[in-house]
Amino acid sequence: FLAFLDAHEIRRSDLLGSDAHAPPLEQRYFRVKKHKNVENDDAEKVIACVAQSLGTPPTPVPWLPRFYALPAASPLARVDAYRAGEIYGIDISSGFAVSLLDVRPGDHVLDLCCAPGAKLTMIADLLQLRGSVTGVDVSRQRLSACKQLVHKYQLLQASTPLSSSSSSSSPSQAASVRAVSDGHPPPQQPSRPAPPQWRCRLFHADGRSFAVGPRTESDRHERVETVLDTEEIAARGTRGLQRKRANKSARAREARKQRKLAPEISSSSSGAADIGQAAVAATASEGADDDDQYDKVLVDAECTHDGSVRHLQKNDSLAKWTHYVESHLSAREVERILRLQHDLIRSGFRILRDGGVLVYSTCSLSVKQNEEIVAAFLKEQPRAELEPIERDGIPCEEGRLPGTIRFTPARNASGLFIAKIRKRAALLLV
């Protein structure tokens, strides 16, 4: 492990703090959910409930709204507000990464490595059930946890059409009014369902080749399995959905036949998929339609977890440490992870709209997995612009690449590297 730290330029003081014999004081964090369309959402009452249940008042985080800190040993799962879906646990560093997306209601946001779902829950909370959030993960098992959060925190509602609040008449409506005034029956207009105000989707897929836009149906793409789609849930029970599912089942059967002829998805020991570079390249070349891309993309990439004290503390025996080093830090595994990170940041950028923002993060403190990945991407992608992250009042430090930041366990936060990248518009040749 120490050899890995040296090879990846990880300072031991970032993990241990100034006292090399004692880890930094740990805290756990949670966020208070903001209720849709409610100005006074009783956040103070929720905090009072938490304090009464635990006998300890939560401490507000001054630099991140609606976040609170508790001692690490606090049993949050026993709190009524937690069971009722009023609060949710999330690392403070992960919460800050989500905040850098600057999510606004109506945005279309992609969480490319979404499981187990805390960041996706926060994204949906910031969207206030207006727009869409799409979560993708290669692990079906971890997606199950994500799906549970979607139900627990009531992210299924708000199927009200976007146009329902509009008071203006469409051209067809105006024609009908004129026809009636002339004594003629109004023309029959085909009914078209208005687009939903809110959509939440979860996909089991490889993030390196994911190309389903916010307005694209997944059945147009192979190697994408829909785990949850609020639009389908809202339409359950109708004949149209039954026909759609019958057609979708037929397409799925055909897709399964085709997949038998293609390279199978194989999983590594850490659960990440490897569908073959040829398949990734083929899908990447397709991309998404220019008018069907995401406003914001979060790429919280798989890594070696060396910056996460919570992960490291699980290795409480020599046997567990040996297994961790052999399964996560071997030269072969690190090389696989570096290739994966290289592909994920490019995949997320490919499906990002012009002017949109991508946030890349890992819970590793490795320079190779962070600064070098971002620097190589910026060098090869002229439309990618690194936006410096403001650090005033934030308990973090600047990364080895200027403009990026690092949270470290030594500063009472889970280790996390973050880079914020904006996509410049393509130059038009006249």
mmCIF file of C-alpha atoms in Angstrom, residues 35-321:
data_model
loop_
_atom_site.group_PDB
_atom_site.id
_atom_site.type_symbol
_atom_site.label_atom_id
_atom_site.label_comp_id
_atom_site.label_asym_id
_atom_site.label_seq_id
_atom_site.Cartn_x
_atom_site.Cartn_y
_atom_site.Cartn_z
ATOM 1 C CA HIS A 35 -39.929 20.008 -0.845
ATOM 2 C CA LYS A 36 -41.232 20.942 -4.272
ATOM 3 C CA ASN A 37 -43.225 24.183 -4.537
ATOM 4 C CA VAL A 38 -42.983 24.879 -0.794
ATOM 5 C CA GLU A 39 -41.215 28.082 0.229
ATOM 6 C CA ASN A 40 -41.170 27.376 3.970
ATOM 7 C CA ASP A 41 -40.355 23.677 3.970
ATOM 8 C CA ASP A 42 -39.884 23.307 7.742
ATOM 9 C CA ALA A 43 -36.167 22.476 7.551
ATOM 10 C CA GLU A 44 -35.764 23.765 11.111
ATOM 11 C CA LYS A 45 -38.418 21.333 12.346
ATOM 12 C CA VAL A 46 -36.598 18.475 10.624
ATOM 13 C CA ILE A 47 -33.313 19.436 12.295
ATOM 14 C CA ALA A 48 -35.060 19.680 15.661
ATOM 15 C CA CYS A 49 -36.430 16.177 15.096
ATOM 16 C CA VAL A 50 -32.932 14.856 14.345
ATOM 17 C CA ALA A 51 -31.490 16.548 17.437
ATOM 18 C CA GLN A 52 -34.218 15.116 19.663
ATOM 19 C CA SER A 53 -33.812 11.602 18.264
ATOM 20 C CA LEU A 54 -30.028 11.518 18.607
ATOM 21 C CA GLY A 55 -29.565 13.750 21.637
ATOM 22 C CA THR A 56 -27.023 15.723 19.611
ATOM 23 C CA PRO A 57 -27.781 18.890 17.633
ATOM 24 C CA PRO A 58 -26.572 18.674 14.013
ATOM 25 C CA THR A 59 -24.053 21.332 13.014
ATOM 26 C CA PRO A 60 -24.892 23.276 9.837
ATOM 27 C CA VAL A 61 -22.228 23.335 7.129
ATOM 28 C CA PRO A 62 -21.776 27.069 6.399
ATOM 29 C CA TRP A 63 -20.435 26.626 2.870
ATOM 30 C CA LEU A 64 -22.979 24.107 1.560
ATOM 31 C CA PRO A 65 -26.710 24.877 1.974
ATOM 32 C CA ARG A 66 -28.966 22.329 3.679
ATOM 33 C CA PHE A 67 -26.001 20.147 4.767
ATOM 34 C CA TYR A 68 -25.420 19.213 8.406
ATOM 35 C CA ALA A 69 -22.716 17.333 10.307
ATOM 36 C CA LEU A 70 -22.996 14.743 13.062
ATOM 37 C CA PRO A 71 -20.473 12.581 14.919
ATOM 38 C CA ALA A 72 -19.563 9.592 12.768
ATOM 39 C CA ALA A 73 -21.128 7.112 15.194
ATOM 40 C CA SER A 74 -24.567 8.768 15.044
ATOM 41 C CA PRO A 75 -27.183 6.129 14.052
ATOM 42 C CA LEU A 76 -28.891 8.152 11.334
ATOM 43 C CA ALA A 77 -31.008 5.192 10.213
ATOM 44 C CA ARG A 78 -32.899 5.282 13.522
ATOM 45 C CA VAL A 79 -34.067 8.867 13.047
ATOM 46 C CA ASP A 80 -37.727 9.285 12.070
ATOM 47 C CA ALA A 81 -36.849 12.044 9.584
ATOM 48 C CA TYR A 82 -34.477 9.656 7.814
ATOM 49 C CA ARG A 83 -37.014 6.841 7.645
ATOM 50 C CA ALA A 84 -39.616 9.308 6.354
ATOM 51 C CA GLY A 85 -37.346 10.485 3.533
ATOM 52 C CA GLU A 86 -36.871 14.001 4.931
ATOM 53 C CA ILE A 87 -33.068 13.715 5.045
ATOM 54 C CA TYR A 88 -30.469 11.605 3.257
ATOM 55 C CA GLY A 89 -26.872 10.760 4.020
ATOM 56 C CA ILE A 90 -24.220 11.973 1.596
ATOM 57 C CA ASP A 91 -20.505 12.758 1.903
ATOM 58 C CA ILE A 92 -19.819 16.474 2.120
ATOM 59 C CA SER A 93 -17.231 16.290 -0.661
ATOM 60 C CA SER A 94 -19.670 14.466 -2.960
ATOM 61 C CA GLY A 95 -22.321 17.058 -2.172
ATOM 62 C CA PHE A 96 -19.939 19.842 -3.158
ATOM 63 C CA ALA A 97 -19.158 18.061 -6.441
ATOM 64 C CA VAL A 98 -22.887 17.979 -7.248
ATOM 65 C CA SER A 99 -23.247 21.655 -6.313
ATOM 66 C CA LEU A 100 -20.606 22.573 -8.911
ATOM 67 C CA LEU A 101 -22.969 21.392 -11.653
ATOM 68 C CA ASP A 102 -25.161 24.401 -10.778
ATOM 69 C CA VAL A 103 -28.298 22.347 -11.388
ATOM 70 C CA ARG A 104 -31.418 24.416 -12.101
ATOM 71 C CA PRO A 105 -35.053 23.255 -12.361
ATOM 72 C CA GLY A 106 -35.703 22.259 -15.973
ATOM 73 C CA ASP A 107 -32.158 21.012 -16.645
ATOM 74 C CA HIS A 108 -31.467 17.586 -18.122
ATOM 75 C CA VAL A 109 -28.746 15.973 -15.982
ATOM 76 C CA LEU A 110 -26.786 12.754 -16.506
ATOM 77 C CA ASP A 111 -25.155 10.891 -13.605
ATOM 78 C CA LEU A 112 -22.891 8.525 -15.513
ATOM 79 C CA CYS A 113 -21.803 6.369 -12.534
ATOM 80 C CA CYS A 114 -24.841 6.839 -10.318
ATOM 81 C CA ALA A 115 -24.949 3.949 -7.834
ATOM 82 C CA PRO A 116 -25.618 3.742 -4.959
ATOM 83 C CA GLY A 117 -27.645 6.914 -5.563
ATOM 84 C CA ALA A 118 -26.982 9.668 -2.998
ATOM 85 C CA LYS A 119 -25.677 12.094 -5.629
ATOM 86 C CA LEU A 120 -28.568 11.295 -7.978
ATOM 87 C CA THR A 121 -30.987 11.966 -5.103
ATOM 88 C CA MET A 122 -29.401 15.370 -4.526
ATOM 89 C CA ILE A 123 -29.550 16.164 -8.262
ATOM 90 C CA ALA A 124 -33.270 15.339 -8.323
ATOM 91 C CA ASP A 125 -33.742 17.455 -5.202
ATOM 92 C CA LEU A 126 -32.066 20.440 -6.890
ATOM 93 C CA LEU A 127 -34.175 19.938 -10.021
ATOM 94 C CA GLN A 128 -37.341 20.135 -7.891
ATOM 95 C CA LEU A 129 -38.934 17.485 -10.135
ATOM 96 C CA ARG A 130 -38.690 19.685 -13.222
ATOM 97 C CA GLY A 131 -36.508 18.519 -16.102
ATOM 98 C CA SER A 132 -34.891 15.095 -15.964
ATOM 99 C CA VAL A 133 -32.198 13.064 -14.268
ATOM 100 C CA THR A 134 -30.723 9.982 -15.914
ATOM 101 C CA GLY A 135 -28.638 7.562 -13.881
ATOM 102 C CA VAL A 136 -26.320 4.963 -15.423
ATOM 103 C CA ASP A 137 -24.304 2.258 -13.729
ATOM 104 C CA VAL A 138 -22.597 -0.947 -14.809
ATOM 105 C CA SER A 139 -23.563 -2.794 -11.609
ATOM 106 C CA ARG A 140 -27.111 -4.115 -11.581
ATOM 107 C CA GLN A 141 -26.835 -4.935 -7.878
ATOM 108 C CA ARG A 142 -25.791 -1.387 -6.925
ATOM 109 C CA LEU A 143 -28.540 0.004 -9.162
ATOM 110 C CA SER A 144 -31.062 -1.810 -6.966
ATOM 111 C CA ALA A 145 -29.986 0.401 -4.063
ATOM 112 C CA CYS A 146 -30.331 3.430 -6.316
ATOM 113 C CA LYS A 147 -33.842 2.358 -7.313
ATOM 114 C CA GLN A 148 -34.819 2.063 -3.648
ATOM 115 C CA LEU A 149 -33.736 5.668 -3.051
ATOM 116 C CA VAL A 150 -35.823 6.867 -6.003
ATOM 117 C CA HIS A 151 -38.893 5.330 -4.367
ATOM 118 C CA LYS A 152 -38.007 6.346 -0.802
ATOM 119 C CA TYR A 153 -37.461 10.005 -1.677
ATOM 120 C CA GLN A 154 -40.529 10.166 -3.942
ATOM 121 C CA LEU A 155 -38.760 10.968 -7.200
ATOM 122 C CA LEU A 156 -41.521 9.359 -9.268
ATOM 123 C CA GLN A 157 -44.125 12.127 -9.155
ATOM 124 C CA ALA A 158 -44.687 15.246 -11.251
ATOM 125 C CA SER A 159 -45.981 13.713 -14.466
ATOM 126 C CA THR A 160 -47.862 16.969 -15.170
ATOM 127 C CA PRO A 161 -47.215 18.008 -18.790
ATOM 128 C CA LEU A 162 -44.987 20.993 -19.334
ATOM 129 C CA SER A 163 -47.652 22.665 -21.441
ATOM 130 C CA SER A 164 -50.482 22.235 -18.950
ATOM 131 C CA SER A 165 -49.913 25.630 -17.385
ATOM 132 C CA SER A 166 -49.829 27.472 -20.667
ATOM 133 C CA SER A 167 -52.764 29.787 -21.289
ATOM 134 C CA SER A 168 -52.026 30.522 -24.930
ATOM 135 C CA SER A 169 -53.941 28.727 -27.703
ATOM 136 C CA SER A 170 -52.204 26.605 -30.300
ATOM 137 C CA PRO A 171 -52.796 27.224 -34.034
ATOM 138 C CA SER A 172 -55.046 24.153 -34.202
ATOM 139 C CA GLN A 173 -57.125 25.423 -31.278
ATOM 140 C CA ALA A 174 -57.515 28.811 -32.947
ATOM 141 C CA ALA A 175 -58.673 27.107 -36.156
ATOM 142 C CA SER A 176 -61.294 25.182 -34.202
ATOM 143 C CA VAL A 177 -62.642 28.397 -32.657
ATOM 144 C CA ARG A 178 -62.892 30.072 -36.071
ATOM 145 C CA ALA A 179 -64.688 27.033 -37.540
ATOM 146 C CA VAL A 180 -67.298 27.026 -34.772
ATOM 147 C CA SER A 181 -67.917 30.760 -35.197
ATOM 148 C CA ASP A 182 -68.540 30.171 -38.929
ATOM 149 C CA GLY A 183 -71.129 27.503 -38.197
ATOM 150 C CA HIS A 184 -68.947 24.583 -39.211
ATOM 151 C CA PRO A 185 -67.887 21.707 -36.949
ATOM 152 C CA PRO A 186 -64.305 22.006 -35.730
ATOM 153 C CA PRO A 187 -61.732 19.843 -37.494
ATOM 154 C CA GLN A 188 -60.682 16.714 -35.686
ATOM 155 C CA GLN A 189 -57.133 17.091 -34.403
ATOM 156 C CA PRO A 190 -55.048 14.097 -33.408
ATOM 157 C CA SER A 191 -54.343 14.098 -29.693
ATOM 158 C CA ARG A 192 -50.671 14.235 -28.812
ATOM 159 C CA PRO A 193 -49.466 13.670 -25.287
ATOM 160 C CA ALA A 194 -47.554 16.643 -23.957
ATOM 161 C CA PRO A 195 -43.988 16.006 -22.842
ATOM 162 C CA PRO A 196 -43.708 15.180 -19.133
ATOM 163 C CA GLN A 197 -42.594 17.871 -16.743
ATOM 164 C CA TRP A 198 -40.351 15.404 -14.916
ATOM 165 C CA ARG A 199 -38.562 12.218 -15.857
ATOM 166 C CA CYS A 200 -36.238 10.032 -13.834
ATOM 167 C CA ARG A 201 -34.538 7.049 -15.475
ATOM 168 C CA LEU A 202 -32.076 4.403 -14.336
ATOM 169 C CA PHE A 203 -30.134 2.332 -16.848
ATOM 170 C CA HIS A 204 -27.938 -0.720 -16.450
ATOM 171 C CA ALA A 205 -25.284 0.016 -19.050
ATOM 172 C CA ASP A 206 -21.596 0.643 -19.618
ATOM 173 C CA GLY A 207 -20.952 4.353 -19.157
ATOM 174 C CA ARG A 208 -18.163 4.283 -21.743
ATOM 175 C CA SER A 209 -20.605 3.563 -24.541
ATOM 176 C CA PHE A 210 -23.799 5.160 -23.195
ATOM 177 C CA ALA A 211 -25.496 7.321 -25.844
ATOM 178 C CA VAL A 212 -29.139 7.677 -24.733
ATOM 179 C CA GLY A 213 -30.058 11.360 -24.732
ATOM 180 C CA PRO A 214 -32.624 12.921 -22.377
ATOM 181 C CA ARG A 215 -35.334 12.696 -25.059
ATOM 182 C CA THR A 216 -34.201 9.377 -26.571
ATOM 183 C CA GLU A 217 -35.900 6.059 -25.862
ATOM 184 C CA SER A 218 -33.498 3.378 -24.702
ATOM 185 C CA ASP A 219 -34.883 0.696 -27.030
ATOM 186 C CA ARG A 220 -32.996 2.409 -29.854
ATOM 187 C CA HIS A 221 -29.737 1.318 -28.254
ATOM 188 C CA GLU A 222 -28.287 -2.105 -27.616
ATOM 189 C CA ARG A 223 -26.526 -2.998 -24.366
ATOM 190 C CA VAL A 224 -28.848 -0.687 -22.405
ATOM 191 C CA GLU A 225 -31.306 -2.163 -19.901
ATOM 192 C CA THR A 226 -33.996 0.086 -18.421
ATOM 193 C CA VAL A 227 -34.198 -0.429 -14.663
ATOM 194 C CA LEU A 228 -36.622 2.427 -13.958
ATOM 195 C CA ASP A 229 -38.431 5.031 -16.058
ATOM 196 C CA THR A 230 -40.999 7.315 -14.426
ATOM 197 C CA GLU A 231 -42.661 7.950 -17.787
ATOM 198 C CA GLU A 232 -43.399 4.243 -18.180
ATOM 199 C CA ILE A 233 -44.572 3.987 -14.582
ATOM 200 C CA ALA A 234 -46.996 6.889 -15.098
ATOM 201 C CA ALA A 235 -48.428 5.202 -18.182
ATOM 202 C CA ARG A 236 -48.949 1.759 -16.665
ATOM 203 C CA GLY A 237 -52.318 0.153 -17.199
ATOM 204 C CA THR A 238 -52.992 1.701 -20.601
ATOM 205 C CA ARG A 239 -53.292 -0.296 -23.791
ATOM 206 C CA GLY A 240 -50.664 1.853 -25.407
ATOM 207 C CA LEU A 241 -48.119 0.828 -22.807
ATOM 208 C CA GLN A 242 -49.085 -2.820 -23.180
ATOM 209 C CA ARG A 243 -48.489 -2.610 -26.921
ATOM 210 C CA LYS A 244 -45.267 -0.708 -26.342
ATOM 211 C CA ARG A 245 -44.032 -3.351 -23.943
ATOM 212 C CA ALA A 246 -44.971 -6.138 -26.341
ATOM 213 C CA ASN A 247 -42.983 -4.437 -29.077
ATOM 214 C CA LYS A 248 -40.190 -3.689 -26.641
ATOM 215 C CA SER A 249 -40.100 -7.332 -25.545
ATOM 216 C CA ALA A 250 -39.814 -8.416 -29.167
ATOM 217 C CA ARG A 251 -36.987 -5.958 -29.720
ATOM 218 C CA ALA A 252 -35.340 -7.144 -26.514
ATOM 219 C CA ARG A 253 -35.503 -10.772 -27.674
ATOM 220 C CA GLU A 254 -33.928 -9.793 -30.962
ATOM 221 C CA ALA A 255 -31.264 -7.785 -29.164
ATOM 222 C CA ARG A 256 -30.434 -10.794 -26.992
ATOM 223 C CA LYS A 257 -29.970 -12.891 -30.094
ATOM 224 C CA GLN A 258 -27.632 -10.286 -31.519
ATOM 225 C CA ARG A 259 -25.668 -10.041 -28.281
ATOM 226 C CA LYS A 260 -24.925 -13.753 -28.437
ATOM 227 C CA LEU A 261 -23.037 -13.016 -31.614
ATOM 228 C CA ALA A 262 -21.171 -10.073 -30.050
ATOM 229 C CA PRO A 263 -18.542 -10.081 -27.279
ATOM 230 C CA GLU A 264 -20.151 -10.737 -23.919
ATOM 231 C CA ILE A 265 -19.980 -8.184 -21.137
ATOM 232 C CA SER A 266 -17.495 -9.539 -18.631
ATOM 233 C CA SER A 267 -17.061 -8.193 -15.122
ATOM 234 C CA SER A 268 -13.784 -7.615 -13.357
ATOM 235 C CA SER A 269 -13.260 -8.394 -9.696
ATOM 236 C CA SER A 270 -14.411 -4.883 -8.765
ATOM 237 C CA GLY A 271 -17.647 -5.134 -10.742
ATOM 238 C CA ALA A 272 -16.808 -2.859 -13.674
ATOM 239 C CA ALA A 273 -17.795 -4.042 -17.126
ATOM 240 C CA ASP A 274 -15.457 -4.590 -20.023
ATOM 241 C CA ILE A 275 -17.434 -4.888 -23.256
ATOM 242 C CA GLY A 276 -14.379 -4.657 -25.454
ATOM 243 C CA GLN A 277 -12.748 -1.576 -26.922
ATOM 244 C CA ALA A 278 -14.237 -2.226 -30.359
ATOM 245 C CA ALA A 279 -17.778 -2.078 -28.986
ATOM 246 C CA VAL A 280 -17.010 1.083 -27.026
ATOM 247 C CA ALA A 281 -15.500 2.775 -30.051
ATOM 248 C CA ALA A 282 -18.407 1.777 -32.286
ATOM 249 C CA THR A 283 -21.017 3.196 -29.940
ATOM 250 C CA ALA A 284 -18.935 6.264 -29.161
ATOM 251 C CA SER A 285 -18.826 7.170 -32.823
ATOM 252 C CA GLU A 286 -22.626 7.262 -32.855
ATOM 253 C CA GLY A 287 -22.928 9.689 -29.940
ATOM 254 C CA ALA A 288 -26.208 11.497 -29.336
ATOM 255 C CA ASP A 289 -28.115 13.866 -31.580
ATOM 256 C CA ASP A 290 -26.902 17.442 -31.284
ATOM 257 C CA ASP A 291 -30.347 18.550 -30.067
ATOM 258 C CA ASP A 292 -30.648 15.667 -27.585
ATOM 259 C CA GLN A 293 -27.776 16.157 -25.189
ATOM 260 C CA TYR A 294 -27.515 16.848 -21.479
ATOM 261 C CA ASP A 295 -27.124 20.247 -19.825
ATOM 262 C CA LYS A 296 -25.017 18.838 -16.990
ATOM 263 C CA VAL A 297 -23.025 15.593 -16.653
ATOM 264 C CA LEU A 298 -21.500 14.103 -13.512
ATOM 265 C CA VAL A 299 -18.716 11.532 -13.961
ATOM 266 C CA ASP A 300 -17.852 10.167 -10.517
ATOM 267 C CA ALA A 301 -15.549 7.530 -11.930
ATOM 268 C CA GLU A 302 -14.564 4.189 -10.467
ATOM 269 C CA CYS A 303 -11.157 4.374 -8.786
ATOM 270 C CA THR A 304 -8.910 2.630 -6.267
ATOM 271 C CA HIS A 305 -10.787 4.197 -3.271
ATOM 272 C CA ASP A 306 -7.517 5.113 -1.575
ATOM 273 C CA GLY A 307 -8.881 8.513 -0.498
ATOM 274 C CA SER A 308 -11.931 7.078 1.262
ATOM 275 C CA VAL A 309 -11.257 6.452 4.938
ATOM 276 C CA ARG A 310 -14.542 4.541 5.148
ATOM 277 C CA HIS A 311 -13.301 2.078 2.529
ATOM 278 C CA LEU A 312 -9.837 1.789 4.058
ATOM 279 C CA GLN A 313 -11.159 1.171 7.576
ATOM 280 C CA LYS A 314 -12.949 -1.949 6.353
ATOM 281 C CA ASN A 315 -9.499 -3.534 6.037
ATOM 282 C CA ASP A 316 -9.179 -4.224 9.765
ATOM 283 C CA SER A 317 -7.020 -7.326 9.417
ATOM 284 C CA LEU A 318 -3.885 -8.357 7.560
ATOM 285 C CA ALA A 319 -5.927 -10.712 5.382
ATOM 286 C CA LYS A 320 -8.312 -7.923 4.353
ATOM 287 C CA TRP A 321 -5.445 -5.535 3.623
#
